[in-house]
Short mmCIF file of C-alpha atoms and ligand atoms in Angstrom, two decimals:
data_model
loop_
_atom_site.label_atom_id
_atom_site.label_comp_id
_atom_site.label_asym_id
_atom_site.label_seq_id
_atom_site.Cartn_x
_atom_site.Cartn_y
_atom_site.Cartn_z
CA MET A 1461 -5.01 -33.00 4.62
CA THR A 1462 -4.76 -35.91 7.03
CA GLU A 1463 -3.36 -35.45 10.54
CA GLN A 1464 0.38 -36.11 10.52
CA LYS A 1465 0.43 -37.88 13.88
CA GLU A 1466 -1.91 -40.58 12.62
CA PHE A 1467 0.86 -41.75 10.26
CA GLY A 1468 3.80 -41.47 12.66
CA LEU A 1469 5.02 -38.33 10.90
CA PRO A 1470 7.35 -36.56 10.56
CA PHE A 1471 9.61 -39.47 9.58
CA TYR A 1472 13.36 -38.88 9.30
CA GLY A 1473 15.21 -41.37 7.07
CA SER A 1474 18.71 -41.61 5.68
CA GLY A 1475 20.26 -44.34 3.55
CA LEU A 1476 21.80 -45.44 0.30
CA VAL A 1477 20.05 -45.15 -3.06
CA VAL A 1478 19.70 -48.62 -4.62
CA LYS A 1479 18.53 -49.77 -8.06
CA GLY A 1480 14.83 -50.38 -8.58
CA PHE A 1481 13.41 -52.00 -11.72
CA GLY A 1482 14.19 -48.88 -13.77
CA ARG A 1483 10.53 -48.50 -14.81
CA GLY A 1484 10.16 -45.07 -13.21
CA SER A 1485 12.25 -43.30 -15.85
CA LYS A 1486 11.53 -45.60 -18.80
CA HIS A 1487 7.78 -46.34 -18.58
CA LEU A 1488 6.51 -43.45 -16.54
CA GLY A 1489 8.88 -40.54 -17.24
CA ILE A 1490 8.97 -40.10 -13.47
CA PRO A 1491 12.38 -41.21 -12.17
CA THR A 1492 12.50 -42.48 -8.60
CA ALA A 1493 15.34 -43.11 -6.17
CA ASN A 1494 14.79 -46.32 -4.23
CA LEU A 1495 16.01 -46.23 -0.65
CA HIS A 1496 17.87 -49.16 0.91
CA LYS A 1497 15.83 -51.71 2.88
CA ASP A 1498 17.47 -50.54 6.16
CA VAL A 1499 15.43 -47.33 5.94
CA ILE A 1500 12.17 -49.19 5.22
CA ASP A 1501 12.80 -51.36 8.29
CA LYS A 1502 12.99 -48.22 10.45
CA MET A 1503 9.55 -46.95 9.46
CA PRO A 1504 7.20 -46.70 12.44
CA GLU A 1505 4.29 -49.16 12.47
CA GLU A 1506 1.71 -46.39 12.09
CA MET A 1507 3.29 -45.38 8.80
CA THR A 1508 1.11 -47.33 6.41
CA THR A 1509 1.97 -48.03 2.79
CA GLY A 1510 0.92 -45.28 0.41
CA VAL A 1511 1.95 -41.96 -1.08
CA TYR A 1512 3.62 -39.25 1.01
CA TYR A 1513 5.40 -35.93 0.50
CA GLY A 1514 8.32 -34.19 2.15
CA TRP A 1515 11.87 -32.98 1.62
CA ALA A 1516 14.92 -34.77 0.24
CA GLN A 1517 18.66 -34.15 0.02
CA VAL A 1518 21.20 -36.13 -2.04
CA GLN A 1519 24.61 -36.09 -0.30
CA ASN A 1520 25.20 -32.43 0.63
CA PHE A 1521 23.39 -30.93 -2.37
CA PRO A 1522 20.45 -28.55 -1.87
CA VAL A 1523 17.22 -29.76 -0.28
CA HIS A 1524 14.28 -30.27 -2.67
CA LYS A 1525 10.60 -31.15 -2.45
CA MET A 1526 9.78 -34.82 -2.99
CA VAL A 1527 6.90 -37.28 -3.32
CA MET A 1528 7.31 -40.82 -2.11
CA SER A 1529 5.58 -44.13 -2.67
CA VAL A 1530 5.96 -46.87 -0.05
CA GLY A 1531 4.69 -50.40 -0.57
CA TRP A 1532 4.36 -53.12 -3.17
CA ASN A 1533 3.25 -51.09 -6.23
CA PRO A 1534 -0.03 -52.95 -6.83
CA PHE A 1535 0.04 -51.97 -10.52
CA TYR A 1536 3.32 -53.90 -10.98
CA LYS A 1537 2.70 -56.43 -8.18
CA ASN A 1538 6.18 -56.19 -6.66
CA GLU A 1539 7.18 -58.93 -4.26
CA GLU A 1540 9.32 -56.71 -2.05
CA LYS A 1541 8.26 -53.60 -0.25
CA SER A 1542 10.02 -50.53 -1.62
CA MET A 1543 10.42 -46.87 -0.73
CA GLU A 1544 10.65 -44.78 -3.90
CA ILE A 1545 11.33 -41.09 -3.90
CA HIS A 1546 10.70 -38.77 -6.81
CA ILE A 1547 12.63 -35.54 -6.18
CA LEU A 1548 11.03 -32.45 -7.71
CA HIS A 1549 14.24 -31.30 -9.35
CA GLU A 1550 15.97 -32.23 -12.59
CA PHE A 1551 19.25 -34.02 -11.97
CA LYS A 1552 21.75 -34.40 -14.80
CA GLU A 1553 23.00 -37.78 -13.60
CA ASP A 1554 21.60 -40.62 -11.58
CA PHE A 1555 22.84 -41.04 -8.04
CA TYR A 1556 22.86 -44.75 -7.24
CA GLY A 1557 25.10 -45.40 -4.24
CA SER A 1558 24.70 -41.84 -2.92
CA ASN A 1559 23.30 -41.08 0.48
CA LEU A 1560 19.78 -39.71 0.49
CA ARG A 1561 18.17 -38.00 3.48
CA ILE A 1562 14.43 -37.53 3.65
CA ILE A 1563 11.95 -35.93 6.00
CA VAL A 1564 8.44 -37.18 5.30
CA VAL A 1565 5.88 -34.66 6.53
CA GLY A 1566 2.49 -35.54 5.02
CA TYR A 1567 0.32 -38.31 3.61
CA VAL A 1568 -1.64 -38.15 0.33
CA ARG A 1569 -3.37 -41.50 -0.36
CA PRO A 1570 -3.08 -45.30 -0.25
CA GLU A 1571 -1.33 -47.22 -3.05
CA MET A 1572 -3.71 -48.19 -5.83
CA ASP A 1573 -3.99 -50.47 -8.83
CA PHE A 1574 -4.87 -48.91 -12.20
CA ASP A 1575 -6.40 -49.99 -15.52
CA SER A 1576 -3.58 -48.44 -17.51
CA VAL A 1577 -0.10 -46.91 -17.22
CA ASP A 1578 -1.65 -43.59 -18.29
CA ASP A 1579 -3.94 -43.61 -15.27
CA LEU A 1580 -0.98 -44.32 -12.98
CA ILE A 1581 0.99 -41.45 -14.55
CA LYS A 1582 -1.96 -39.01 -14.27
CA THR A 1583 -2.44 -39.89 -10.62
CA ILE A 1584 1.27 -39.44 -9.81
CA HIS A 1585 1.16 -36.00 -11.48
CA SER A 1586 -1.77 -35.06 -9.30
CA ASP A 1587 0.18 -36.32 -6.22
CA ILE A 1588 3.02 -34.02 -7.29
CA ASP A 1589 0.65 -31.02 -7.49
CA ILE A 1590 -0.71 -31.77 -4.02
CA ALA A 1591 2.82 -32.17 -2.63
CA LYS A 1592 4.03 -28.88 -4.13
CA LYS A 1593 1.12 -26.95 -2.59
CA GLN A 1594 1.31 -28.59 0.82
CA LEU A 1595 5.08 -28.14 1.07
CA ASP A 1596 4.72 -24.40 0.44
CA GLN A 1597 2.76 -24.08 3.69
CA LYS A 1598 4.85 -22.59 6.49
CA SER A 1599 4.37 -25.63 8.76
CA CYS A 1600 5.90 -27.89 6.07
CA ARG A 1601 8.53 -25.48 4.77
CA THR A 1602 10.18 -25.33 8.21
CA PHE A 1603 11.38 -28.91 7.75
CA SER A 1604 13.44 -27.98 4.68
CA LYS A 1605 15.75 -26.04 7.03
CA ASP A 1606 16.00 -28.83 9.60
CA HIS A 1607 19.46 -29.52 11.07
CA PHE A 1608 19.02 -33.13 9.90
CA PHE A 1609 20.01 -31.94 6.43
CA ASP A 1610 23.69 -31.30 5.75
CA LYS A 1611 24.67 -27.74 5.13
CA HIS A 1612 25.38 -27.24 1.45
CA SER A 1613 27.87 -24.80 -0.01
C1 FMN B 810 4.23 -40.29 -6.09
C2 FMN B 810 4.18 -41.72 -6.51
C3 FMN B 810 2.99 -42.42 -6.42
C4 FMN B 810 2.91 -43.75 -6.81
N1 FMN B 810 1.73 -44.42 -6.69
C5 FMN B 810 1.64 -45.71 -7.09
C6 FMN B 810 0.40 -46.43 -6.97
O1 FMN B 810 -0.62 -45.93 -6.51
N2 FMN B 810 0.38 -47.73 -7.41
C7 FMN B 810 1.48 -48.35 -7.94
O2 FMN B 810 1.39 -49.50 -8.29
N3 FMN B 810 2.67 -47.69 -8.03
C8 FMN B 810 2.76 -46.40 -7.62
N4 FMN B 810 3.95 -45.74 -7.73
C9 FMN B 810 5.16 -46.49 -8.05
C10 FMN B 810 5.50 -46.55 -9.48
O3 FMN B 810 4.78 -47.60 -10.07
C11 FMN B 810 7.01 -46.84 -9.47
O4 FMN B 810 7.67 -45.66 -9.15
C12 FMN B 810 7.51 -47.43 -10.72
O5 FMN B 810 7.05 -48.76 -10.82
C13 FMN B 810 9.02 -47.42 -10.82
O6 FMN B 810 9.59 -48.40 -10.01
P1 FMN B 810 11.12 -48.79 -10.16
O7 FMN B 810 11.93 -47.60 -9.71
O8 FMN B 810 11.32 -49.97 -9.24
O9 FMN B 810 11.36 -49.13 -11.57
C14 FMN B 810 4.05 -44.40 -7.33
C15 FMN B 810 5.26 -43.68 -7.43
C16 FMN B 810 5.33 -42.37 -7.04
C17 FMN B 810 6.63 -41.63 -7.16
#
């Protein structure tokens, strides 16, 4: 996997969950939480657009693995840069307006365009597999216990 330093990682971010276009759940079956623009503005310059993995915590709930896409979603040609986090946990309700903390620890690939939605979905599932494996490594797992995350009961 690519050197973390090259991408300005680890990146610590915290902000409000805002509404995206709602395509993640509906078209892809892969719901994403979009982070407020304030967090995107704090990204270091070296952190290029693309797909990353790390840890995420909604409010003071438990910390879970996550995959994240940062950029303009070339497949949908968005006009605004977004930071979308897919948490590898099933939530019963959505959490718009909640605070979300993330620690981004690794990079997977650049954003891509695709010939079909199916290709986009397949690729995201392969990103998820990569993220799960990488995050099980000791060097990545340490970050899940970082003091940055709120203690949960
Ligand atoms: C792990 C991951 C990888 C993604 N990779 C791409 C990509 O390569 N190209 C792209 O156009 N969109 C990519 N997306 C973004 C999806 O297209 C996006 O989540 C979807 O459009 C939902 O957006 P919405 O929440 O604004 O509705 C990725 C999303 C995730 C979670």
